[in-house]
């Protein structure tokens, strides 16, 4: 993607995995990230959202390690600043819209915030188009796992709002109540994202059936 920059700022978080097309609100208050937003808004408006990995908290135990570089995953999603409100003390409320997946090649340490040279690896919308079998498989596992709320959400998204393909898969991947690590796995599946989403939900459905410690003591089991 020649129109995208080679180097972008990184905003690592422990609990947020962004997907293309998704809008996410952020409250920016740390000095280094206030600088990041100021720089990004004066330029192309891009910020690379990326998930922190492992025991990242250990790097923030002391003030001396506050600007440490805890491990991050290799794949993230860049968002463009859609809305920006400056608040007292230099804080910001920001709305980012996800635009493309990227892969970190190596980090740059020239600013107070993290930056990286990245390889852009966007998934074409048509690559996430679901055939009827995949769409039906997704619908079934959603209904099985989430029950009536999923049926209402499916009707609203697919039948009323006309969501399909990339729009539907990315929306569900972001909003479903699964762990950040599971969402990261779905993001990294790229063109296989729909099948990965089905696999993640199917696994969680089996976990529920087995209950605590694999005993079969799920919520509907006989005690």
mmCIF file with all atom_site columns, C-alpha atoms in Angstrom:
data_model
loop_
_atom_site.group_PDB
_atom_site.id
_atom_site.type_symbol
_atom_site.label_atom_id
_atom_site.label_alt_id
_atom_site.label_comp_id
_atom_site.label_asym_id
_atom_site.label_entity_id
_atom_site.label_seq_id
_atom_site.pdbx_PDB_ins_code
_atom_site.Cartn_x
_atom_site.Cartn_y
_atom_site.Cartn_z
_atom_site.occupancy
_atom_site.B_iso_or_equiv
_atom_site.pdbx_formal_charge
_atom_site.auth_seq_id
_atom_site.auth_comp_id
_atom_site.auth_asym_id
_atom_site.auth_atom_id
_atom_site.pdbx_PDB_model_num
ATOM 1   C CA . UNK A 1 1   ? 0.000   0.000   0.000  1.00 0.00 ? 1   UNK A CA 1
ATOM 2   C CA . UNK A 1 2   ? 2.168   2.776   -1.349 1.00 0.00 ? 2   UNK A CA 1
ATOM 3   C CA . UNK A 1 3   ? -0.091  5.530   -0.003 1.00 0.00 ? 3   UNK A CA 1
ATOM 4   C CA . UNK A 1 4   ? 0.414   4.369   3.597  1.00 0.00 ? 4   UNK A CA 1
ATOM 5   C CA . UNK A 1 5   ? 3.450   5.443   5.630  1.00 0.00 ? 5   UNK A CA 1
ATOM 6   C CA . UNK A 1 6   ? 6.344   3.100   6.317  1.00 0.00 ? 6   UNK A CA 1
ATOM 7   C CA . UNK A 1 7   ? 6.574   4.159   9.972  1.00 0.00 ? 7   UNK A CA 1
ATOM 8   C CA . UNK A 1 8   ? 3.572   4.586   12.276 1.00 0.00 ? 8   UNK A CA 1
ATOM 9   C CA . UNK A 1 9   ? 3.063   5.272   16.005 1.00 0.00 ? 9   UNK A CA 1
ATOM 10  C CA . UNK A 1 10  ? 2.042   2.287   18.105 1.00 0.00 ? 10  UNK A CA 1
ATOM 11  C CA . UNK A 1 11  ? -0.529  2.387   20.878 1.00 0.00 ? 11  UNK A CA 1
ATOM 12  C CA . UNK A 1 12  ? -0.206  -0.907  22.789 1.00 0.00 ? 12  UNK A CA 1
ATOM 13  C CA . UNK A 1 13  ? -3.086  -1.864  25.067 1.00 0.00 ? 13  UNK A CA 1
ATOM 14  C CA . UNK A 1 14  ? -3.768  -5.028  27.099 1.00 0.00 ? 14  UNK A CA 1
ATOM 15  C CA . UNK A 1 15  ? -7.432  -5.453  26.228 1.00 0.00 ? 15  UNK A CA 1
ATOM 16  C CA . UNK A 1 16  ? -8.189  -3.954  22.813 1.00 0.00 ? 16  UNK A CA 1
ATOM 17  C CA . UNK A 1 17  ? -7.888  -5.586  19.396 1.00 0.00 ? 17  UNK A CA 1
ATOM 18  C CA . UNK A 1 18  ? -9.042  -3.314  16.582 1.00 0.00 ? 18  UNK A CA 1
ATOM 19  C CA . UNK A 1 19  ? -10.446 -4.550  13.256 1.00 0.00 ? 19  UNK A CA 1
ATOM 20  C CA . UNK A 1 20  ? -10.863 -2.706  9.938  1.00 0.00 ? 20  UNK A CA 1
ATOM 21  C CA . UNK A 1 21  ? -14.064 -0.705  9.691  1.00 0.00 ? 21  UNK A CA 1
ATOM 22  C CA . UNK A 1 22  ? -14.586 -0.584  13.456 1.00 0.00 ? 22  UNK A CA 1
ATOM 23  C CA . UNK A 1 23  ? -14.749 2.717   15.325 1.00 0.00 ? 23  UNK A CA 1
ATOM 24  C CA . UNK A 1 24  ? -13.361 2.844   18.854 1.00 0.00 ? 24  UNK A CA 1
ATOM 25  C CA . UNK A 1 25  ? -13.303 5.730   21.384 1.00 0.00 ? 25  UNK A CA 1
ATOM 26  C CA . UNK A 1 26  ? -10.092 6.366   23.322 1.00 0.00 ? 26  UNK A CA 1
ATOM 27  C CA . UNK A 1 27  ? -9.306  8.678   26.212 1.00 0.00 ? 27  UNK A CA 1
ATOM 28  C CA . UNK A 1 28  ? -5.682  9.823   25.998 1.00 0.00 ? 28  UNK A CA 1
ATOM 29  C CA . UNK A 1 29  ? -4.084  11.064  29.205 1.00 0.00 ? 29  UNK A CA 1
ATOM 30  C CA . UNK A 1 30  ? -0.507  9.728   29.470 1.00 0.00 ? 30  UNK A CA 1
ATOM 31  C CA . UNK A 1 31  ? 2.110   12.320  28.420 1.00 0.00 ? 31  UNK A CA 1
ATOM 32  C CA . UNK A 1 32  ? 3.747   10.107  25.777 1.00 0.00 ? 32  UNK A CA 1
ATOM 33  C CA . UNK A 1 33  ? 0.409   9.269   24.171 1.00 0.00 ? 33  UNK A CA 1
ATOM 34  C CA . UNK A 1 34  ? -0.720  12.882  24.287 1.00 0.00 ? 34  UNK A CA 1
ATOM 35  C CA . UNK A 1 35  ? 2.411   13.588  22.258 1.00 0.00 ? 35  UNK A CA 1
ATOM 36  C CA . UNK A 1 36  ? 1.540   10.694  19.952 1.00 0.00 ? 36  UNK A CA 1
ATOM 37  C CA . UNK A 1 37  ? -1.961  12.033  19.248 1.00 0.00 ? 37  UNK A CA 1
ATOM 38  C CA . UNK A 1 38  ? -0.633  15.554  18.727 1.00 0.00 ? 38  UNK A CA 1
ATOM 39  C CA . UNK A 1 39  ? 1.890   14.285  16.183 1.00 0.00 ? 39  UNK A CA 1
ATOM 40  C CA . UNK A 1 40  ? -0.572  11.955  14.451 1.00 0.00 ? 40  UNK A CA 1
ATOM 41  C CA . UNK A 1 41  ? -3.286  14.601  14.142 1.00 0.00 ? 41  UNK A CA 1
ATOM 42  C CA . UNK A 1 42  ? -0.785  16.976  12.562 1.00 0.00 ? 42  UNK A CA 1
ATOM 43  C CA . UNK A 1 43  ? 0.134   14.312  10.012 1.00 0.00 ? 43  UNK A CA 1
ATOM 44  C CA . UNK A 1 44  ? -1.767  11.455  8.387  1.00 0.00 ? 44  UNK A CA 1
ATOM 45  C CA . UNK A 1 45  ? -3.874  10.702  11.461 1.00 0.00 ? 45  UNK A CA 1
ATOM 46  C CA . UNK A 1 46  ? -2.795  7.062   11.669 1.00 0.00 ? 46  UNK A CA 1
ATOM 47  C CA . UNK A 1 47  ? -2.219  5.193   14.932 1.00 0.00 ? 47  UNK A CA 1
ATOM 48  C CA . UNK A 1 48  ? -1.328  1.512   15.086 1.00 0.00 ? 48  UNK A CA 1
ATOM 49  C CA . UNK A 1 49  ? -3.350  -0.330  17.719 1.00 0.00 ? 49  UNK A CA 1
ATOM 50  C CA . UNK A 1 50  ? -1.564  -3.436  18.965 1.00 0.00 ? 50  UNK A CA 1
ATOM 51  C CA . UNK A 1 51  ? -2.054  -5.916  21.792 1.00 0.00 ? 51  UNK A CA 1
ATOM 52  C CA . UNK A 1 52  ? 0.380   -6.260  24.684 1.00 0.00 ? 52  UNK A CA 1
ATOM 53  C CA . UNK A 1 53  ? 1.720   -9.761  25.189 1.00 0.00 ? 53  UNK A CA 1
ATOM 54  C CA . UNK A 1 54  ? 2.286   -11.900 28.267 1.00 0.00 ? 54  UNK A CA 1
ATOM 55  C CA . UNK A 1 55  ? 3.280   -10.462 31.641 1.00 0.00 ? 55  UNK A CA 1
ATOM 56  C CA . UNK A 1 56  ? 3.412   -6.868  30.461 1.00 0.00 ? 56  UNK A CA 1
ATOM 57  C CA . UNK A 1 57  ? 2.451   -5.549  33.915 1.00 0.00 ? 57  UNK A CA 1
ATOM 58  C CA . UNK A 1 58  ? 5.903   -6.400  35.251 1.00 0.00 ? 58  UNK A CA 1
ATOM 59  C CA . UNK A 1 59  ? 7.390   -3.628  33.121 1.00 0.00 ? 59  UNK A CA 1
ATOM 60  C CA . UNK A 1 60  ? 5.205   -1.014  34.807 1.00 0.00 ? 60  UNK A CA 1
ATOM 61  C CA . UNK A 1 61  ? 5.924   -1.840  38.445 1.00 0.00 ? 61  UNK A CA 1
ATOM 62  C CA . UNK A 1 62  ? 8.245   1.112   39.063 1.00 0.00 ? 62  UNK A CA 1
ATOM 63  C CA . UNK A 1 63  ? 8.391   4.665   37.823 1.00 0.00 ? 63  UNK A CA 1
ATOM 64  C CA . UNK A 1 64  ? 11.846  3.911   36.401 1.00 0.00 ? 64  UNK A CA 1
ATOM 65  C CA . UNK A 1 65  ? 10.368  1.235   34.132 1.00 0.00 ? 65  UNK A CA 1
ATOM 66  C CA . UNK A 1 66  ? 7.325   3.311   33.148 1.00 0.00 ? 66  UNK A CA 1
ATOM 67  C CA . UNK A 1 67  ? 8.723   3.926   29.686 1.00 0.00 ? 67  UNK A CA 1
ATOM 68  C CA . UNK A 1 68  ? 9.795   0.323   29.191 1.00 0.00 ? 68  UNK A CA 1
ATOM 69  C CA . UNK A 1 69  ? 8.922   -1.584  26.042 1.00 0.00 ? 69  UNK A CA 1
ATOM 70  C CA . UNK A 1 70  ? 6.863   -4.620  27.087 1.00 0.00 ? 70  UNK A CA 1
ATOM 71  C CA . UNK A 1 71  ? 6.386   -7.290  24.443 1.00 0.00 ? 71  UNK A CA 1
ATOM 72  C CA . UNK A 1 72  ? 3.682   -6.807  21.843 1.00 0.00 ? 72  UNK A CA 1
ATOM 73  C CA . UNK A 1 73  ? 2.140   -9.054  19.240 1.00 0.00 ? 73  UNK A CA 1
ATOM 74  C CA . UNK A 1 74  ? 3.476   -8.793  15.715 1.00 0.00 ? 74  UNK A CA 1
ATOM 75  C CA . UNK A 1 75  ? 0.141   -8.102  14.001 1.00 0.00 ? 75  UNK A CA 1
ATOM 76  C CA . UNK A 1 76  ? -2.065  -5.101  14.723 1.00 0.00 ? 76  UNK A CA 1
ATOM 77  C CA . UNK A 1 77  ? -4.626  -2.868  13.041 1.00 0.00 ? 77  UNK A CA 1
ATOM 78  C CA . UNK A 1 78  ? -4.085  0.792   12.249 1.00 0.00 ? 78  UNK A CA 1
ATOM 79  C CA . UNK A 1 79  ? -6.836  3.310   12.782 1.00 0.00 ? 79  UNK A CA 1
ATOM 80  C CA . UNK A 1 80  ? -7.294  6.800   11.437 1.00 0.00 ? 80  UNK A CA 1
ATOM 81  C CA . UNK A 1 81  ? -8.390  9.648   13.703 1.00 0.00 ? 81  UNK A CA 1
ATOM 82  C CA . UNK A 1 82  ? -12.015 10.411  12.820 1.00 0.00 ? 82  UNK A CA 1
ATOM 83  C CA . UNK A 1 83  ? -12.869 12.652  15.764 1.00 0.00 ? 83  UNK A CA 1
ATOM 84  C CA . UNK A 1 84  ? -10.578 14.590  18.087 1.00 0.00 ? 84  UNK A CA 1
ATOM 85  C CA . UNK A 1 85  ? -11.561 16.643  21.127 1.00 0.00 ? 85  UNK A CA 1
ATOM 86  C CA . UNK A 1 86  ? -8.889  18.384  23.174 1.00 0.00 ? 86  UNK A CA 1
ATOM 87  C CA . UNK A 1 87  ? -9.548  18.462  26.906 1.00 0.00 ? 87  UNK A CA 1
ATOM 88  C CA . UNK A 1 88  ? -7.935  20.289  29.830 1.00 0.00 ? 88  UNK A CA 1
ATOM 89  C CA . UNK A 1 89  ? -4.344  19.392  30.712 1.00 0.00 ? 89  UNK A CA 1
ATOM 90  C CA . UNK A 1 90  ? -3.627  18.349  27.143 1.00 0.00 ? 90  UNK A CA 1
ATOM 91  C CA . UNK A 1 91  ? -5.798  15.242  27.306 1.00 0.00 ? 91  UNK A CA 1
ATOM 92  C CA . UNK A 1 92  ? -7.784  14.041  24.286 1.00 0.00 ? 92  UNK A CA 1
ATOM 93  C CA . UNK A 1 93  ? -10.925 12.137  23.463 1.00 0.00 ? 93  UNK A CA 1
ATOM 94  C CA . UNK A 1 94  ? -10.311 10.370  20.182 1.00 0.00 ? 94  UNK A CA 1
ATOM 95  C CA . UNK A 1 95  ? -12.383 8.201   17.873 1.00 0.00 ? 95  UNK A CA 1
ATOM 96  C CA . UNK A 1 96  ? -10.326 5.908   15.654 1.00 0.00 ? 96  UNK A CA 1
ATOM 97  C CA . UNK A 1 97  ? -11.664 3.986   12.688 1.00 0.00 ? 97  UNK A CA 1
ATOM 98  C CA . UNK A 1 98  ? -9.801  0.802   11.812 1.00 0.00 ? 98  UNK A CA 1
ATOM 99  C CA . UNK A 1 99  ? -8.459  0.826   8.269  1.00 0.00 ? 99  UNK A CA 1
ATOM 100 C CA . UNK A 1 100 ? -5.865  -1.912  7.745  1.00 0.00 ? 100 UNK A CA 1
ATOM 101 C CA . UNK A 1 101 ? -3.966  -4.761  9.327  1.00 0.00 ? 101 UNK A CA 1
ATOM 102 C CA . UNK A 1 102 ? -0.190  -4.428  9.599  1.00 0.00 ? 102 UNK A CA 1
ATOM 103 C CA . UNK A 1 103 ? 2.786   -6.481  10.702 1.00 0.00 ? 103 UNK A CA 1
ATOM 104 C CA . UNK A 1 104 ? 5.590   -4.960  12.795 1.00 0.00 ? 104 UNK A CA 1
ATOM 105 C CA . UNK A 1 105 ? 8.983   -5.288  11.115 1.00 0.00 ? 105 UNK A CA 1
ATOM 106 C CA . UNK A 1 106 ? 11.004  -3.521  13.807 1.00 0.00 ? 106 UNK A CA 1
ATOM 107 C CA . UNK A 1 107 ? 10.492  -0.796  16.361 1.00 0.00 ? 107 UNK A CA 1
ATOM 108 C CA . UNK A 1 108 ? 11.935  2.711   16.284 1.00 0.00 ? 108 UNK A CA 1
ATOM 109 C CA . UNK A 1 109 ? 12.875  4.430   19.545 1.00 0.00 ? 109 UNK A CA 1
ATOM 110 C CA . UNK A 1 110 ? 13.122  8.049   18.515 1.00 0.00 ? 110 UNK A CA 1
ATOM 111 C CA . UNK A 1 111 ? 10.109  9.488   20.355 1.00 0.00 ? 111 UNK A CA 1
ATOM 112 C CA . UNK A 1 112 ? 8.630   9.201   23.837 1.00 0.00 ? 112 UNK A CA 1
ATOM 113 C CA . UNK A 1 113 ? 5.959   6.876   22.397 1.00 0.00 ? 113 UNK A CA 1
ATOM 114 C CA . UNK A 1 114 ? 6.510   3.659   20.489 1.00 0.00 ? 114 UNK A CA 1
ATOM 115 C CA . UNK A 1 115 ? 6.872   3.634   16.708 1.00 0.00 ? 115 UNK A CA 1
ATOM 116 C CA . UNK A 1 116 ? 7.511   0.865   14.228 1.00 0.00 ? 116 UNK A CA 1
ATOM 117 C CA . UNK A 1 117 ? 8.352   0.248   10.632 1.00 0.00 ? 117 UNK A CA 1
ATOM 118 C CA . UNK A 1 118 ? 5.473   -1.879  9.409  1.00 0.00 ? 118 UNK A CA 1
ATOM 119 C CA . UNK A 1 119 ? 4.431   -4.054  6.530  1.00 0.00 ? 119 UNK A CA 1
ATOM 120 C CA . UNK A 1 120 ? 0.880   -3.334  5.468  1.00 0.00 ? 120 UNK A CA 1
ATOM 121 C CA . UNK A 1 121 ? -1.155  -6.488  4.947  1.00 0.00 ? 121 UNK A CA 1
ATOM 122 C CA . UNK A 1 122 ? -4.780  -5.487  4.390  1.00 0.00 ? 122 UNK A CA 1
ATOM 123 C CA . UNK A 1 123 ? -7.366  -8.184  3.804  1.00 0.00 ? 123 UNK A CA 1
ATOM 124 C CA . UNK A 1 124 ? -9.405  -7.444  0.690  1.00 0.00 ? 124 UNK A CA 1
ATOM 125 C CA . UNK A 1 125 ? -13.113 -7.148  1.436  1.00 0.00 ? 125 UNK A CA 1
ATOM 126 C CA . UNK A 1 126 ? -13.944 -9.843  -1.091 1.00 0.00 ? 126 UNK A CA 1
ATOM 127 C CA . UNK A 1 127 ? -11.589 -12.250 0.728  1.00 0.00 ? 127 UNK A CA 1
ATOM 128 C CA . UNK A 1 128 ? -13.960 -12.150 3.710  1.00 0.00 ? 128 UNK A CA 1
ATOM 129 C CA . UNK A 1 129 ? -17.092 -12.777 1.681  1.00 0.00 ? 129 UNK A CA 1
ATOM 130 C CA . UNK A 1 130 ? -18.802 -15.833 3.172  1.00 0.00 ? 130 UNK A CA 1
ATOM 131 C CA . UNK A 1 131 ? -20.316 -18.576 1.065  1.00 0.00 ? 131 UNK A CA 1
ATOM 132 C CA . UNK A 1 132 ? -23.708 -19.828 2.187  1.00 0.00 ? 132 UNK A CA 1
ATOM 133 C CA . UNK A 1 133 ? -22.195 -22.782 4.073  1.00 0.00 ? 133 UNK A CA 1
ATOM 134 C CA . UNK A 1 134 ? -19.801 -20.589 6.086  1.00 0.00 ? 134 UNK A CA 1
ATOM 135 C CA . UNK A 1 135 ? -22.513 -18.041 6.814  1.00 0.00 ? 135 UNK A CA 1
ATOM 136 C CA . UNK A 1 136 ? -24.858 -20.759 8.034  1.00 0.00 ? 136 UNK A CA 1
ATOM 137 C CA . UNK A 1 137 ? -22.097 -22.280 10.177 1.00 0.00 ? 137 UNK A CA 1
ATOM 138 C CA . UNK A 1 138 ? -21.427 -18.901 11.754 1.00 0.00 ? 138 UNK A CA 1
ATOM 139 C CA . UNK A 1 139 ? -25.116 -18.298 12.395 1.00 0.00 ? 139 UNK A CA 1
ATOM 140 C CA . UNK A 1 140 ? -25.529 -21.704 14.038 1.00 0.00 ? 140 UNK A CA 1
ATOM 141 C CA . UNK A 1 141 ? -22.575 -21.386 16.391 1.00 0.00 ? 141 UNK A CA 1
ATOM 142 C CA . UNK A 1 142 ? -23.581 -17.847 17.353 1.00 0.00 ? 142 UNK A CA 1
ATOM 143 C CA . UNK A 1 143 ? -27.114 -18.946 18.165 1.00 0.00 ? 143 UNK A CA 1
ATOM 144 C CA . UNK A 1 144 ? -25.843 -21.967 20.111 1.00 0.00 ? 144 UNK A CA 1
ATOM 145 C CA . UNK A 1 145 ? -23.390 -19.954 22.176 1.00 0.00 ? 145 UNK A CA 1
ATOM 146 C CA . UNK A 1 146 ? -25.295 -16.730 22.826 1.00 0.00 ? 146 UNK A CA 1
ATOM 147 C CA . UNK A 1 147 ? -28.903 -17.874 22.509 1.00 0.00 ? 147 UNK A CA 1
ATOM 148 C CA . UNK A 1 148 ? -31.771 -15.425 21.964 1.00 0.00 ? 148 UNK A CA 1
ATOM 149 C CA . UNK A 1 149 ? -29.627 -12.244 22.082 1.00 0.00 ? 149 UNK A CA 1
ATOM 150 C CA . UNK A 1 150 ? -27.601 -13.565 19.140 1.00 0.00 ? 150 UNK A CA 1
ATOM 151 C CA . UNK A 1 151 ? -30.745 -14.197 17.125 1.00 0.00 ? 151 UNK A CA 1
ATOM 152 C CA . UNK A 1 152 ? -31.889 -10.620 17.659 1.00 0.00 ? 152 UNK A CA 1
ATOM 153 C CA . UNK A 1 153 ? -28.433 -9.241  16.853 1.00 0.00 ? 153 UNK A CA 1
ATOM 154 C CA . UNK A 1 154 ? -28.203 -11.340 13.687 1.00 0.00 ? 154 UNK A CA 1
ATOM 155 C CA . UNK A 1 155 ? -31.587 -10.112 12.523 1.00 0.00 ? 155 UNK A CA 1
ATOM 156 C CA . UNK A 1 156 ? -30.558 -6.491  13.169 1.00 0.00 ? 156 UNK A CA 1
ATOM 157 C CA . UNK A 1 157 ? -27.153 -6.793  11.498 1.00 0.00 ? 157 UNK A CA 1
ATOM 158 C CA . UNK A 1 158 ? -27.815 -9.093  8.565  1.00 0.00 ? 158 UNK A CA 1
ATOM 159 C CA . UNK A 1 159 ? -31.473 -8.682  7.748  1.00 0.00 ? 159 UNK A CA 1
ATOM 160 C CA . UNK A 1 160 ? -32.063 -5.033  8.673  1.00 0.00 ? 160 UNK A CA 1
ATOM 161 C CA . UNK A 1 161 ? -28.666 -3.357  8.206  1.00 0.00 ? 161 UNK A CA 1
ATOM 162 C CA . UNK A 1 162 ? -27.459 -5.624  5.412  1.00 0.00 ? 162 UNK A CA 1
ATOM 163 C CA . UNK A 1 163 ? -24.090 -6.491  6.965  1.00 0.00 ? 163 UNK A CA 1
ATOM 164 C CA . UNK A 1 164 ? -22.185 -9.154  5.044  1.00 0.00 ? 164 UNK A CA 1
ATOM 165 C CA . UNK A 1 165 ? -18.638 -10.251 4.270  1.00 0.00 ? 165 UNK A CA 1
ATOM 166 C CA . UNK A 1 166 ? -15.874 -8.146  5.804  1.00 0.00 ? 166 UNK A CA 1
ATOM 167 C CA . UNK A 1 167 ? -18.316 -5.760  7.461  1.00 0.00 ? 167 UNK A CA 1
ATOM 168 C CA . UNK A 1 168 ? -20.080 -8.583  9.306  1.00 0.00 ? 168 UNK A CA 1
ATOM 169 C CA . UNK A 1 169 ? -16.996 -10.642 10.184 1.00 0.00 ? 169 UNK A CA 1
ATOM 170 C CA . UNK A 1 170 ? -14.988 -7.694  11.501 1.00 0.00 ? 170 UNK A CA 1
ATOM 171 C CA . UNK A 1 171 ? -17.965 -6.359  13.465 1.00 0.00 ? 171 UNK A CA 1
ATOM 172 C CA . UNK A 1 172 ? -18.570 -9.700  15.164 1.00 0.00 ? 172 UNK A CA 1
ATOM 173 C CA . UNK A 1 173 ? -14.856 -10.282 15.783 1.00 0.00 ? 173 UNK A CA 1
ATOM 174 C CA . UNK A 1 174 ? -14.566 -6.962  17.612 1.00 0.00 ? 174 UNK A CA 1
ATOM 175 C CA . UNK A 1 175 ? -17.824 -6.938  19.561 1.00 0.00 ? 175 UNK A CA 1
ATOM 176 C CA . UNK A 1 176 ? -18.248 -10.550 20.645 1.00 0.00 ? 176 UNK A CA 1
ATOM 177 C CA . UNK A 1 177 ? -17.515 -11.367 24.280 1.00 0.00 ? 177 UNK A CA 1
ATOM 178 C CA . UNK A 1 178 ? -14.324 -13.374 23.793 1.00 0.00 ? 178 UNK A CA 1
ATOM 179 C CA . UNK A 1 179 ? -10.888 -12.727 25.284 1.00 0.00 ? 179 UNK A CA 1
ATOM 180 C CA . UNK A 1 180 ? -8.388  -10.275 23.754 1.00 0.00 ? 180 UNK A CA 1
ATOM 181 C CA . UNK A 1 181 ? -6.087  -13.212 22.988 1.00 0.00 ? 181 UNK A CA 1
ATOM 182 C CA . UNK A 1 182 ? -8.875  -14.963 21.093 1.00 0.00 ? 182 UNK A CA 1
ATOM 183 C CA . UNK A 1 183 ? -9.590  -11.757 19.178 1.00 0.00 ? 183 UNK A CA 1
ATOM 184 C CA . UNK A 1 184 ? -5.884  -11.501 18.360 1.00 0.00 ? 184 UNK A CA 1
ATOM 185 C CA . UNK A 1 185 ? -5.997  -15.027 16.945 1.00 0.00 ? 185 UNK A CA 1
ATOM 186 C CA . UNK A 1 186 ? -8.958  -14.038 14.777 1.00 0.00 ? 186 UNK A CA 1
ATOM 187 C CA . UNK A 1 187 ? -7.191  -10.875 13.567 1.00 0.00 ? 187 UNK A CA 1
ATOM 188 C CA . UNK A 1 188 ? -4.092  -12.873 12.621 1.00 0.00 ? 188 UNK A CA 1
ATOM 189 C CA . UNK A 1 189 ? -6.172  -15.316 10.578 1.00 0.00 ? 189 UNK A CA 1
ATOM 190 C CA . UNK A 1 190 ? -6.437  -12.620 7.870  1.00 0.00 ? 190 UNK A CA 1
ATOM 191 C CA . UNK A 1 191 ? -8.485  -14.034 4.954  1.00 0.00 ? 191 UNK A CA 1
ATOM 192 C CA . UNK A 1 192 ? -9.416  -17.062 7.087  1.00 0.00 ? 192 UNK A CA 1
ATOM 193 C CA . UNK A 1 193 ? -11.044 -14.822 9.680  1.00 0.00 ? 193 UNK A CA 1
ATOM 194 C CA . UNK A 1 194 ? -14.587 -16.177 9.275  1.00 0.00 ? 194 UNK A CA 1
ATOM 195 C CA . UNK A 1 195 ? -13.493 -19.788 9.765  1.00 0.00 ? 195 UNK A CA 1
ATOM 196 C CA . UNK A 1 196 ? -11.308 -18.784 12.720 1.00 0.00 ? 196 UNK A CA 1
ATOM 197 C CA . UNK A 1 197 ? -14.234 -16.958 14.326 1.00 0.00 ? 197 UNK A CA 1
ATOM 198 C CA . UNK A 1 198 ? -16.346 -20.098 13.974 1.00 0.00 ? 198 UNK A CA 1
ATOM 199 C CA . UNK A 1 199 ? -13.534 -22.218 15.465 1.00 0.00 ? 199 UNK A CA 1
ATOM 200 C CA . UNK A 1 200 ? -13.114 -19.898 18.467 1.00 0.00 ? 200 UNK A CA 1
ATOM 201 C CA . UNK A 1 201 ? -16.838 -19.871 19.227 1.00 0.00 ? 201 UNK A CA 1
ATOM 202 C CA . UNK A 1 202 ? -17.117 -23.642 18.715 1.00 0.00 ? 202 UNK A CA 1
ATOM 203 C CA . UNK A 1 203 ? -14.281 -24.198 21.186 1.00 0.00 ? 203 UNK A CA 1
ATOM 204 C CA . UNK A 1 204 ? -15.906 -21.919 23.750 1.00 0.00 ? 204 UNK A CA 1
ATOM 205 C CA . UNK A 1 205 ? -19.179 -23.776 23.264 1.00 0.00 ? 205 UNK A CA 1
ATOM 206 C CA . UNK A 1 206 ? -17.424 -27.065 24.034 1.00 0.00 ? 206 UNK A CA 1
ATOM 207 C CA . UNK A 1 207 ? -15.798 -25.486 27.098 1.00 0.00 ? 207 UNK A CA 1
ATOM 208 C CA . UNK A 1 208 ? -19.215 -24.470 28.353 1.00 0.00 ? 208 UNK A CA 1
ATOM 209 C CA . UNK A 1 209 ? -20.589 -27.973 27.838 1.00 0.00 ? 209 UNK A CA 1
ATOM 210 C CA . UNK A 1 210 ? -17.704 -29.508 29.786 1.00 0.00 ? 210 UNK A CA 1
ATOM 211 C CA . UNK A 1 211 ? -18.070 -27.055 32.649 1.00 0.00 ? 211 UNK A CA 1
ATOM 212 C CA . UNK A 1 212 ? -15.433 -26.306 35.310 1.00 0.00 ? 212 UNK A CA 1
ATOM 213 C CA . UNK A 1 213 ? -12.256 -28.377 34.989 1.00 0.00 ? 213 UNK A CA 1
ATOM 214 C CA . UNK A 1 214 ? -13.784 -30.426 32.186 1.00 0.00 ? 214 UNK A CA 1
ATOM 215 C CA . UNK A 1 215 ? -16.240 -32.162 34.521 1.00 0.00 ? 215 UNK A CA 1
ATOM 216 C CA . UNK A 1 216 ? -19.315 -31.672 32.413 1.00 0.00 ? 216 UNK A CA 1
ATOM 217 C CA . UNK A 1 217 ? -20.715 -29.416 35.108 1.00 0.00 ? 217 UNK A CA 1
ATOM 218 C CA . UNK A 1 218 ? -22.003 -26.674 32.829 1.00 0.00 ? 218 UNK A CA 1
ATOM 219 C CA . UNK A 1 219 ? -24.895 -24.424 33.771 1.00 0.00 ? 219 UNK A CA 1
ATOM 220 C CA . UNK A 1 220 ? -27.492 -26.899 32.481 1.00 0.00 ? 220 UNK A CA 1
ATOM 221 C CA . UNK A 1 221 ? -25.916 -30.010 33.969 1.00 0.00 ? 221 UNK A CA 1
ATOM 222 C CA . UNK A 1 222 ? -27.551 -32.088 36.684 1.00 0.00 ? 222 UNK A CA 1
ATOM 223 C CA . UNK A 1 223 ? -25.865 -31.590 40.060 1.00 0.00 ? 223 UNK A CA 1
#
